[in-house]
Amino acid sequence: MRYKAGLETRERILAATRSLVAQNGLDGTTIKAICEQAGVLPGSFYNLFTSKEQAILTVVREAIDAVDPDPDHHGTDTLEDLVSAYVRFLEESPELSRVYIRIGVSGAGSNPELTGRMVRHHKERVGRFAAAMRRQSPELSDSLAERRAETLVLALNGIALHRIIDPGFDVAWHARVLLDDAAAVS
Amino acid sequence: MRYKAGLETRERILAATRSLVAQNGLDGTTIKAICEQAGVLPGSFYNLFTSKEQAILTVVREAIDAVDPDPDHHGTDTLEDLVSAYVRFLEESPELSRVYIRIGVSGAGSNPELTGRMVRHHKERVGRFAAAMRRQSPELSDSLAERRAETLVLALNGIALHRIIDPGFDVAWHARVLLDDAAAVS
DNA sequence: TGACTCTTTGAGTAATCACTCTAATTTGAA
DNA sequence: TTCAAATTAGAGTGATTACTCAAAGAGTCA
């Protein structure tokens, strides 16, 4: 993938994947559908991506990065920023968050590389939450901040999971409750 | 399903489903595999169950009920009982918990009846947690107990989810942290 | 025994899916 | 202009899946 044509095709494929996932979920996002919508044949798809999963995870990753309040990791994000980025992702891309969890849950056990990536992603997130906490409350010990951060992130994940099952679930409100509780304990 | 033979067959099928799910996960639990292990043909399976999903959900439900600290709902269970039942389920039946979440996440949107059942199950659980909280701290208002209970259950779900992705995750320890935090806020 | 329902048989259906392979074509740097 | 590498074409593969159905067999009660 060094020629211009390839890059354009890649973008078309990603755009098709994005819209298909958003509209039809994971099951509606078949190679056939992606190729049709992108105006491409399977051979081209597999020239640019090694698997369907790769294309989908690329799309998910891009969407997560798109809401990052501090993409360059300057350490300027507050706890509230991080939580509301999380909430924004859930609200703006409900299908993507479902797909992310679905792939993770299905792949766990059978796909160690994917699992490793997800665990790393989790740890990174916890680290950023903990750093934001310490910036906000410098008297907090490292280990305590880490523990509270992990609890918070786990609870947010629980909210995300429930939101998938109950689309009417008020994510923002529950996230707010968590934030307030976290502040109250300090 | 009124004859003795049918009941026995049903048990054999459930036993086969149970062991297959525990050993091979959802993907390894095909109709073919269930029937082979149960010594039954597909026609018999579909005489007793309307779908593969039904058999699997039956098995999951039984496993959840098996750890219920107060099956008859006498209101004698404490918050700690409820949390440790949850933890026990996760630790004794890790594959079942994965399957439960997987089915819920996959089915959401496309299977309203299943979704409804899961939402109801969640609400029931929150209700029992809230009742246990009020029994323990009678000064708590109904609405506050409900709110705290829901936050706790959501966080537990987050722990369950993470445990699926990271098998080394210390469920019991994190559940303990949640319980202690809940007690501290009171 | 007769009659009715429940259970089992087991081959068969129909559809789907991610992915591959070879050859033809296009690209773009030298 | 040349030419190797990148890209595209697109039919084909192979394997799997949950589920069906009509008929034969067994259980239960009068």
Tab-separated table of C-alpha atoms (C1' of nucleotides) in Angstrom:
chain	number	residue	atom	x	y	z
A	1	MET	CA	0.000	0.000	0.000
A	2	ARG	CA	2.242	2.716	-1.246
A	3	TYR	CA	0.372	4.003	-4.256
A	4	LYS	CA	-2.273	6.668	-4.125
A	5	ALA	CA	-4.912	4.327	-5.520
A	6	GLY	CA	-4.423	1.949	-2.637
A	7	LEU	CA	-4.811	4.654	-0.042
A	8	GLU	CA	-8.027	5.850	-1.605
A	9	THR	CA	-9.418	2.354	-1.737
A	10	ARG	CA	-8.456	1.878	1.872
A	11	GLU	CA	-10.409	4.966	2.833
A	12	ARG	CA	-13.435	3.849	0.878
A	13	ILE	CA	-13.325	0.493	2.620
A	14	LEU	CA	-13.054	2.075	6.040
A	15	ALA	CA	-15.887	4.476	5.284
A	16	ALA	CA	-18.071	1.602	4.126
A	17	THR	CA	-17.191	-0.403	7.224
A	18	ARG	CA	-17.977	2.560	9.438
A	19	SER	CA	-21.412	3.147	8.010
A	20	LEU	CA	-22.288	-0.534	7.831
A	21	VAL	CA	-21.358	-1.151	11.437
A	22	ALA	CA	-23.290	1.918	12.551
A	23	GLN	CA	-26.381	0.917	10.595
A	24	ASN	CA	-26.409	-2.870	10.631
A	25	GLY	CA	-24.156	-3.889	13.486
A	26	LEU	CA	-21.533	-6.560	13.330
A	27	ASP	CA	-23.672	-9.202	11.683
A	28	GLY	CA	-24.703	-6.896	8.887
A	29	THR	CA	-21.117	-5.994	8.200
A	30	THR	CA	-20.014	-8.784	5.890
A	31	ILE	CA	-17.105	-8.721	3.489
A	32	LYS	CA	-19.601	-8.808	0.669
A	33	ALA	CA	-21.480	-5.787	2.005
A	34	ILE	CA	-18.321	-3.827	2.651
A	35	CYS	CA	-17.040	-4.522	-0.842
A	36	GLU	CA	-20.322	-3.608	-2.487
A	37	GLN	CA	-20.614	-0.345	-0.603
A	38	ALA	CA	-16.991	0.517	-1.237
A	39	GLY	CA	-17.165	-0.434	-4.913
A	40	VAL	CA	-14.415	-2.970	-4.546
A	41	LEU	CA	-13.951	-6.691	-4.921
A	42	PRO	CA	-12.851	-9.119	-2.205
A	43	GLY	CA	-9.413	-9.433	-3.737
A	44	SER	CA	-8.848	-5.738	-3.211
A	45	PHE	CA	-10.088	-5.865	0.320
A	46	TYR	CA	-7.650	-8.603	1.220
A	47	ASN	CA	-4.869	-6.779	-0.520
A	48	LEU	CA	-5.251	-3.981	2.024
A	49	PHE	CA	-6.521	-5.725	5.145
A	50	THR	CA	-5.545	-9.088	6.492
A	51	SER	CA	-8.999	-9.801	7.873
A	52	LYS	CA	-12.440	-8.395	8.357
A	53	GLU	CA	-11.668	-7.994	12.014
A	54	GLN	CA	-8.720	-5.775	11.254
A	55	ALA	CA	-10.863	-3.354	9.278
A	56	ILE	CA	-13.480	-3.225	12.004
A	57	LEU	CA	-10.989	-2.717	14.803
A	58	THR	CA	-9.375	0.076	12.807
A	59	VAL	CA	-12.705	1.833	12.617
A	60	VAL	CA	-13.339	1.343	16.328
A	61	ARG	CA	-9.924	2.610	17.276
A	62	GLU	CA	-10.337	5.718	15.130
A	63	ALA	CA	-13.648	6.497	16.781
A	64	ILE	CA	-12.187	6.119	20.256
A	65	ASP	CA	-9.237	8.306	19.394
A	66	ALA	CA	-11.546	10.905	17.901
A	67	VAL	CA	-13.026	11.753	21.308
A	68	ASP	CA	-9.749	11.715	23.233
A	69	PRO	CA	-9.551	14.976	25.216
A	70	ASP	CA	-5.752	14.890	25.191
A	71	PRO	CA	-4.585	12.964	22.143
A	72	ASP	CA	-0.946	13.913	22.556
A	73	HIS	CA	-0.812	12.909	26.204
A	74	HIS	CA	0.320	16.216	27.594
A	75	GLY	CA	-1.376	15.497	30.875
A	76	THR	CA	-3.840	18.342	30.570
A	77	ASP	CA	-7.016	16.291	30.842
A	78	THR	CA	-9.131	16.279	33.957
A	79	LEU	CA	-11.067	13.349	35.351
A	80	GLU	CA	-14.205	14.989	34.130
A	81	ASP	CA	-12.752	15.291	30.628
A	82	LEU	CA	-11.932	11.622	30.561
A	83	VAL	CA	-15.305	10.525	31.805
A	84	SER	CA	-17.175	12.740	29.415
A	85	ALA	CA	-15.042	11.515	26.521
A	86	TYR	CA	-16.056	8.010	27.477
A	87	VAL	CA	-19.698	9.013	27.648
A	88	ARG	CA	-19.492	10.843	24.349
A	89	PHE	CA	-18.112	7.764	22.647
A	90	LEU	CA	-20.952	5.645	23.998
A	91	GLU	CA	-23.571	8.141	22.913
A	92	GLU	CA	-22.147	9.026	19.530
A	93	SER	CA	-21.155	5.528	18.518
A	94	PRO	CA	-23.384	3.078	20.315
A	95	GLU	CA	-22.930	0.393	17.695
A	96	LEU	CA	-19.173	0.727	17.746
A	97	SER	CA	-19.050	0.307	21.484
A	98	ARG	CA	-21.198	-2.778	21.159
A	99	VAL	CA	-18.958	-4.171	18.460
A	100	TYR	CA	-15.874	-3.489	20.523
A	101	ILE	CA	-17.238	-5.386	23.490
A	102	ARG	CA	-18.579	-8.134	21.302
A	103	ILE	CA	-15.274	-8.721	19.615
A	104	GLY	CA	-13.474	-8.637	22.928
A	105	VAL	CA	-15.824	-11.066	24.605
A	106	SER	CA	-15.883	-13.436	21.649
A	107	GLY	CA	-12.165	-13.285	21.030
A	108	ALA	CA	-11.129	-13.736	24.630
A	109	GLY	CA	-9.525	-17.117	24.964
A	110	SER	CA	-9.222	-17.776	21.271
A	111	ASN	CA	-7.343	-14.660	20.209
A	112	PRO	CA	-4.555	-13.846	22.660
A	113	GLU	CA	-3.181	-10.981	20.606
A	114	LEU	CA	-6.499	-9.174	20.582
A	115	THR	CA	-6.997	-9.895	24.248
A	116	GLY	CA	-3.583	-8.468	25.022
A	117	ARG	CA	-4.422	-5.297	23.154
A	118	MET	CA	-7.627	-4.876	25.090
A	119	VAL	CA	-5.965	-5.463	28.425
A	120	ARG	CA	-3.268	-2.951	27.505
A	121	HIS	CA	-5.911	-0.477	26.458
A	122	HIS	CA	-7.619	-0.904	29.792
A	123	LYS	CA	-4.415	-0.416	31.745
A	124	GLU	CA	-3.567	2.713	29.776
A	125	ARG	CA	-6.972	4.140	30.476
A	126	VAL	CA	-6.705	3.379	34.170
A	127	GLY	CA	-3.286	5.043	34.187
A	128	ARG	CA	-4.665	8.202	32.636
A	129	PHE	CA	-7.596	8.279	35.026
A	130	ALA	CA	-5.250	7.838	37.966
A	131	ALA	CA	-2.943	10.598	36.745
A	132	ALA	CA	-5.867	12.966	36.337
A	133	MET	CA	-7.012	12.113	39.857
A	134	ARG	CA	-3.619	12.865	41.318
A	135	ARG	CA	-3.414	16.113	39.424
A	136	GLN	CA	-6.733	17.061	40.972
A	137	SER	CA	-5.996	15.748	44.478
A	138	PRO	CA	-2.210	15.733	44.947
A	139	GLU	CA	-2.540	14.380	48.466
A	140	LEU	CA	-3.727	11.050	47.040
A	141	SER	CA	-1.147	8.288	47.128
A	142	ASP	CA	-0.180	6.635	43.878
A	143	SER	CA	-1.595	3.299	44.827
A	144	LEU	CA	-4.835	4.697	46.156
A	145	ALA	CA	-5.352	6.774	43.022
A	146	GLU	CA	-4.681	3.726	40.901
A	147	ARG	CA	-7.177	1.680	42.874
A	148	ARG	CA	-9.864	4.329	42.691
A	149	ALA	CA	-9.186	4.873	39.015
A	150	GLU	CA	-9.567	1.193	38.258
A	151	THR	CA	-12.800	1.000	40.195
A	152	LEU	CA	-14.116	3.976	38.274
A	153	VAL	CA	-13.144	2.590	34.887
A	154	LEU	CA	-14.642	-0.790	35.699
A	155	ALA	CA	-17.868	0.866	36.719
A	156	LEU	CA	-17.898	2.861	33.488
A	157	ASN	CA	-17.423	-0.357	31.568
A	158	GLY	CA	-20.366	-1.774	33.446
A	159	ILE	CA	-22.416	1.212	32.363
A	160	ALA	CA	-21.310	0.709	28.776
A	161	LEU	CA	-22.289	-2.918	28.919
A	162	HIS	CA	-25.697	-2.173	30.318
A	163	ARG	CA	-26.287	0.546	27.774
A	164	ILE	CA	-25.817	-2.056	25.064
A	165	ILE	CA	-28.521	-4.234	26.519
A	166	ASP	CA	-30.862	-1.400	27.434
A	167	PRO	CA	-30.683	1.366	24.830
A	168	GLY	CA	-32.784	3.651	26.984
A	169	PHE	CA	-30.246	3.564	29.782
A	170	ASP	CA	-29.106	7.012	30.872
A	171	VAL	CA	-25.365	6.748	30.507
A	172	ALA	CA	-24.554	10.363	31.205
A	173	TRP	CA	-26.521	10.426	34.438
A	174	HIS	CA	-24.916	7.299	35.816
A	175	ALA	CA	-21.470	8.486	34.839
A	176	ARG	CA	-22.198	11.701	36.696
A	177	VAL	CA	-23.176	9.735	39.793
A	178	LEU	CA	-19.881	7.882	39.641
A	179	LEU	CA	-17.924	11.086	39.330
A	180	ASP	CA	-19.733	12.668	42.255
A	181	ASP	CA	-19.225	9.587	44.406
A	182	ALA	CA	-15.538	9.569	43.533
A	183	ALA	CA	-15.300	13.199	44.576
A	184	ALA	CA	-17.204	12.509	47.806
A	185	VAL	CA	-14.829	9.766	48.912
A	186	SER	CA	-11.769	11.993	48.480
B	1	MET	CA	-42.993	-33.177	27.189
B	2	ARG	CA	-45.094	-35.251	29.541
B	3	TYR	CA	-43.584	-38.714	29.256
B	4	LYS	CA	-40.708	-39.874	31.386
B	5	ALA	CA	-38.535	-40.564	28.344
B	6	GLY	CA	-38.753	-36.959	27.255
B	7	LEU	CA	-37.704	-35.676	30.648
B	8	GLU	CA	-34.682	-37.941	30.708
B	9	THR	CA	-33.674	-36.856	27.241
B	10	ARG	CA	-34.068	-33.276	28.260
B	11	GLU	CA	-31.712	-33.797	31.170
B	12	ARG	CA	-29.139	-35.503	28.978
B	13	ILE	CA	-29.278	-32.616	26.543
B	14	LEU	CA	-28.873	-30.053	29.308
B	15	ALA	CA	-25.967	-31.976	30.802
B	16	ALA	CA	-24.261	-32.158	27.421
B	17	THR	CA	-24.842	-28.460	26.851
B	18	ARG	CA	-23.459	-27.642	30.273
B	19	SER	CA	-20.240	-29.551	29.795
B	20	LEU	CA	-19.730	-28.394	26.224
B	21	VAL	CA	-20.159	-24.752	27.118
B	22	ALA	CA	-17.809	-25.102	30.060
B	23	GLN	CA	-15.154	-26.839	27.988
B	24	ASN	CA	-15.463	-25.347	24.528
B	25	GLY	CA	-17.333	-22.111	24.964
B	26	LEU	CA	-20.192	-20.935	22.811
B	27	ASP	CA	-18.577	-21.659	19.464
B	28	GLY	CA	-17.782	-25.235	20.414
B	29	THR	CA	-21.348	-25.821	21.481
B	30	THR	CA	-23.059	-26.741	18.249
B	31	ILE	CA	-26.269	-28.662	17.849
B	32	LYS	CA	-24.252	-31.483	16.359
B	33	ALA	CA	-21.924	-31.636	19.364
B	34	ILE	CA	-24.755	-31.453	21.861
B	35	CYS	CA	-26.631	-34.240	20.125
B	36	GLU	CA	-23.576	-36.468	19.873
B	37	GLN	CA	-22.725	-36.026	23.517
B	38	ALA	CA	-26.297	-36.545	24.606
B	39	GLY	CA	-26.783	-39.543	22.327
B	40	VAL	CA	-29.697	-37.934	20.565
B	41	LEU	CA	-30.544	-36.789	17.071
B	42	PRO	CA	-31.392	-33.235	16.027
B	43	GLY	CA	-35.048	-34.057	15.687
B	44	SER	CA	-35.224	-35.014	19.347
B	45	PHE	CA	-33.424	-31.885	20.350
B	46	TYR	CA	-35.940	-29.741	18.533
B	47	ASN	CA	-38.789	-31.713	19.980
B	48	LEU	CA	-37.735	-30.513	23.425
B	49	PHE	CA	-36.168	-27.127	22.772
B	50	THR	CA	-37.218	-24.517	20.319
B	51	SER	CA	-33.687	-23.367	19.647
B	52	LYS	CA	-30.097	-23.842	20.610
B	53	GLU	CA	-30.236	-20.544	22.429
B	54	GLN	CA	-33.052	-21.780	24.633
B	55	ALA	CA	-31.030	-24.756	25.827
B	56	ILE	CA	-28.012	-22.592	26.559
B	57	LEU	CA	-30.003	-19.968	28.403
B	58	THR	CA	-31.628	-22.675	30.484
B	59	VAL	CA	-28.211	-23.893	31.536
B	60	VAL	CA	-27.073	-20.369	32.365
B	61	ARG	CA	-30.162	-19.637	34.368
B	62	GLU	CA	-29.798	-22.832	36.378
B	63	ALA	CA	-26.196	-21.990	37.220
B	64	ILE	CA	-27.157	-18.504	38.368
B	65	ASP	CA	-30.010	-19.841	40.485
B	66	ALA	CA	-27.713	-22.447	41.990
B	67	VAL	CA	-25.675	-19.801	43.803
B	68	ASP	CA	-28.623	-17.714	44.945
B	69	PRO	CA	-28.222	-17.121	48.693
B	70	ASP	CA	-31.965	-16.726	49.149
B	71	PRO	CA	-33.757	-18.668	46.414
B	72	ASP	CA	-37.183	-18.300	47.974
B	73	HIS	CA	-36.885	-14.551	48.416
B	74	HIS	CA	-37.486	-14.447	52.115
B	75	GLY	CA	-35.399	-11.324	52.419
B	76	THR	CA	-32.764	-12.935	54.584
B	77	ASP	CA	-29.778	-12.238	52.345
B	78	THR	CA	-27.242	-9.566	53.181
B	79	LEU	CA	-25.413	-7.350	50.731
B	80	GLU	CA	-22.335	-9.422	51.325
B	81	ASP	CA	-24.233	-12.602	50.526
B	82	LEU	CA	-25.411	-11.174	47.255
B	83	VAL	CA	-22.005	-9.925	46.226
B	84	SER	CA	-20.302	-13.162	47.097
B	85	ALA	CA	-22.930	-15.149	45.208
B	86	TYR	CA	-22.134	-13.014	42.199
B	87	VAL	CA	-18.425	-13.606	42.660
B	88	ARG	CA	-18.925	-17.318	43.139
B	89	PHE	CA	-20.818	-17.543	39.906
B	90	LEU	CA	-18.032	-15.767	38.045
B	91	GLU	CA	-15.383	-17.985	39.529
B	92	GLU	CA	-17.188	-21.298	39.312
B	93	SER	CA	-18.670	-20.776	35.868
B	94	PRO	CA	-16.433	-18.404	33.957
B	95	GLU	CA	-17.520	-19.743	30.593
B	96	LEU	CA	-21.174	-19.451	31.470
B	97	SER	CA	-20.759	-15.842	32.452
B	98	ARG	CA	-19.001	-15.174	29.199
B	99	VAL	CA	-21.730	-16.892	27.254
B	100	TYR	CA	-24.413	-14.954	29.089
B	101	ILE	CA	-22.803	-11.640	28.253
B	102	ARG	CA	-22.059	-12.721	24.724
B	103	ILE	CA	-25.618	-13.716	24.040
B	104	GLY	CA	-26.893	-10.519	25.603
B	105	VAL	CA	-24.567	-8.289	23.658
B	106	SER	CA	-25.165	-10.085	20.376
B	107	GLY	CA	-28.884	-10.340	20.808
B	108	ALA	CA	-29.475	-6.766	21.889
B	109	GLY	CA	-31.327	-4.980	19.143
B	110	SER	CA	-32.198	-8.080	17.194
B	111	ASN	CA	-33.915	-10.075	19.942
B	112	PRO	CA	-36.250	-7.865	21.969
B	113	GLU	CA	-37.624	-10.718	24.051
B	114	LEU	CA	-34.175	-11.757	25.222
B	115	THR	CA	-33.248	-8.170	25.851
B	116	GLY	CA	-36.357	-7.683	27.917
B	117	ARG	CA	-35.509	-10.680	30.033
B	118	MET	CA	-32.016	-9.412	30.698
B	119	VAL	CA	-33.220	-5.965	31.615
B	120	ARG	CA	-35.759	-7.507	33.964
B	121	HIS	CA	-33.107	-9.690	35.485
B	122	HIS	CA	-30.956	-6.626	36.076
B	123	LYS	CA	-33.783	-4.711	37.695
B	124	GLU	CA	-34.607	-7.627	39.952
B	125	ARG	CA	-31.025	-7.887	41.049
B	126	VAL	CA	-30.828	-4.177	41.764
B	127	GLY	CA	-34.021	-4.474	43.770
B	128	ARG	CA	-32.605	-7.244	45.918
B	129	PHE	CA	-29.362	-5.366	46.454
B	130	ALA	CA	-31.291	-2.273	47.457
B	131	ALA	CA	-33.475	-4.229	49.866
B	132	ALA	CA	-30.421	-5.793	51.481
B	133	MET	CA	-28.882	-2.338	51.838
B	134	ARG	CA	-31.948	-0.970	53.555
B	135	ARG	CA	-32.114	-3.940	55.868
B	136	GLN	CA	-28.532	-3.200	56.829
B	137	SER	CA	-28.881	0.585	57.025
B	138	PRO	CA	-32.541	1.394	57.743
B	139	GLU	CA	-31.848	5.119	57.748
B	140	LEU	CA	-31.203	4.981	53.993
B	141	SER	CA	-34.017	6.352	51.868
B	142	ASP	CA	-35.551	4.090	49.272
B	143	SER	CA	-34.350	6.123	46.354
B	144	LEU	CA	-30.826	6.480	47.674
B	145	ALA	CA	-30.548	2.760	48.348
B	146	GLU	CA	-31.816	2.061	44.848
B	147	ARG	CA	-29.275	4.419	43.364
B	148	ARG	CA	-26.396	2.953	45.343
B	149	ALA	CA	-27.528	-0.560	44.576
B	150	GLU	CA	-27.625	0.131	40.875
B	151	THR	CA	-24.179	1.672	40.934
B	152	LEU	CA	-22.873	-1.363	42.761
B	153	VAL	CA	-24.444	-3.843	40.375
B	154	LEU	CA	-23.183	-1.932	37.363
B	155	ALA	CA	-19.691	-1.964	38.796
B	156	LEU	CA	-19.940	-5.690	39.438
B	157	ASN	CA	-20.993	-6.160	35.832
B	158	GLY	CA	-17.946	-4.182	34.797
B	159	ILE	CA	-15.798	-6.514	36.848
B	160	ALA	CA	-17.454	-9.523	35.227
B	161	LEU	CA	-16.814	-8.077	31.808
B	162	HIS	CA	-13.188	-7.414	32.516
B	163	ARG	CA	-12.702	-10.835	33.991
B	164	ILE	CA	-13.804	-12.304	30.678
B	165	ILE	CA	-11.155	-10.403	28.814
B	166	ASP	CA	-8.439	-10.859	31.423
B	167	PRO	CA	-8.729	-14.306	33.021
B	168	GLY	CA	-6.106	-13.381	35.609
B	169	PHE	CA	-8.244	-10.564	36.924
B	170	ASP	CA	-8.898	-10.755	40.646
B	171	VAL	CA	-12.648	-10.637	40.809
B	172	ALA	CA	-12.999	-11.302	44.516
B	173	TRP	CA	-10.587	-8.569	45.478
B	174	HIS	CA	-12.278	-5.932	43.341
B	175	ALA	CA	-15.697	-6.962	44.566
B	176	ARG	CA	-14.406	-6.549	48.110
B	177	VAL	CA	-13.185	-3.057	47.299
B	178	LEU	CA	-16.631	-2.169	46.007
B	179	LEU	CA	-18.308	-3.482	49.129
B	180	ASP	CA	-15.955	-1.580	51.405
B	181	ASP	CA	-16.453	1.612	49.436
B	182	ALA	CA	-20.195	1.179	49.633
B	183	ALA	CA	-19.939	0.759	53.380
B	184	ALA	CA	-17.662	3.800	53.684
B	185	VAL	CA	-20.102	6.095	51.900
B	186	SER	CA	-22.975	5.153	54.208
C	1	DT	C1'	-56.913	-53.877	22.583
C	2	DG	C1'	-57.495	-49.422	20.633
C	3	DA	C1'	-56.493	-44.800	20.268
C	4	DC	C1'	-54.134	-40.892	21.151
C	5	DT	C1'	-50.167	-38.319	22.234
C	6	DC	C1'	-45.359	-37.999	22.891
C	7	DT	C1'	-40.868	-39.192	21.205
C	8	DT	C1'	-37.324	-40.502	17.991
C	9	DT	C1'	-35.397	-41.077	13.612
C	10	DG	C1'	-31.887	-39.201	10.320
C	11	DA	C1'	-31.404	-37.735	5.959
C	12	DG	C1'	-32.048	-33.378	3.984
C	13	DT	C1'	-32.288	-28.151	3.353
C	14	DA	C1'	-30.782	-23.952	2.153
C	15	DA	C1'	-28.056	-20.465	3.136
C	16	DT	C1'	-23.989	-18.123	4.559
C	17	DC	C1'	-19.456	-16.794	5.280
C	18	DA	C1'	-14.645	-15.321	5.358
C	19	DC	C1'	-11.140	-15.888	2.606
C	20	DT	C1'	-7.922	-17.441	-1.670
C	21	DC	C1'	-5.679	-17.499	-6.096
C	22	DT	C1'	-4.094	-16.385	-10.599
C	23	DA	C1'	-3.900	-13.504	-14.051
C	24	DA	C1'	-4.583	-8.963	-15.848
C	25	DT	C1'	-3.965	-4.121	-15.220
C	26	DT	C1'	-2.272	0.156	-13.453
C	27	DT	C1'	1.101	3.007	-11.181
C	28	DG	C1'	5.103	5.837	-10.713
C	29	DA	C1'	10.081	6.239	-10.037
C	30	DA	C1'	14.357	6.026	-12.721
D	1	DT	C1'	10.091	4.266	-21.867
D	2	DT	C1'	10.887	0.596	-18.934
D	3	DC	C1'	9.748	-2.400	-15.437
D	4	DA	C1'	9.047	-4.028	-10.877
D	5	DA	C1'	5.797	-3.434	-7.509
D	6	DA	C1'	1.153	-2.308	-6.221
D	7	DT	C1'	-3.452	-2.939	-7.252
D	8	DT	C1'	-7.589	-5.046	-9.051
D	9	DA	C1'	-10.574	-8.473	-10.939
D	10	DG	C1'	-13.876	-12.014	-9.764
D	11	DA	C1'	-14.865	-16.631	-9.917
D	12	DG	C1'	-14.135	-20.215	-6.772
D	13	DT	C1'	-13.421	-22.878	-2.262
D	14	DG	C1'	-14.657	-25.480	1.378
D	15	DA	C1'	-16.564	-25.797	5.377
D	16	DT	C1'	-20.098	-25.031	8.611
D	17	DT	C1'	-24.435	-23.977	10.481
D	18	DA	C1'	-29.023	-24.175	12.798
D	19	DC	C1'	-32.963	-26.149	11.809
D	20	DT	C1'	-36.985	-29.123	9.312
D	21	DC	C1'	-40.093	-32.807	8.224
D	22	DA	C1'	-42.665	-36.906	7.455
D	23	DA	C1'	-42.848	-41.202	9.005
D	24	DA	C1'	-41.963	-44.834	12.309
D	25	DG	C1'	-41.879	-46.199	17.122
D	26	DA	C1'	-42.983	-46.139	22.105
D	27	DG	C1'	-45.679	-44.880	26.268
D	28	DT	C1'	-49.983	-44.247	28.651
D	29	DC	C1'	-54.665	-44.499	29.657
D	30	DA	C1'	-59.532	-46.141	28.712
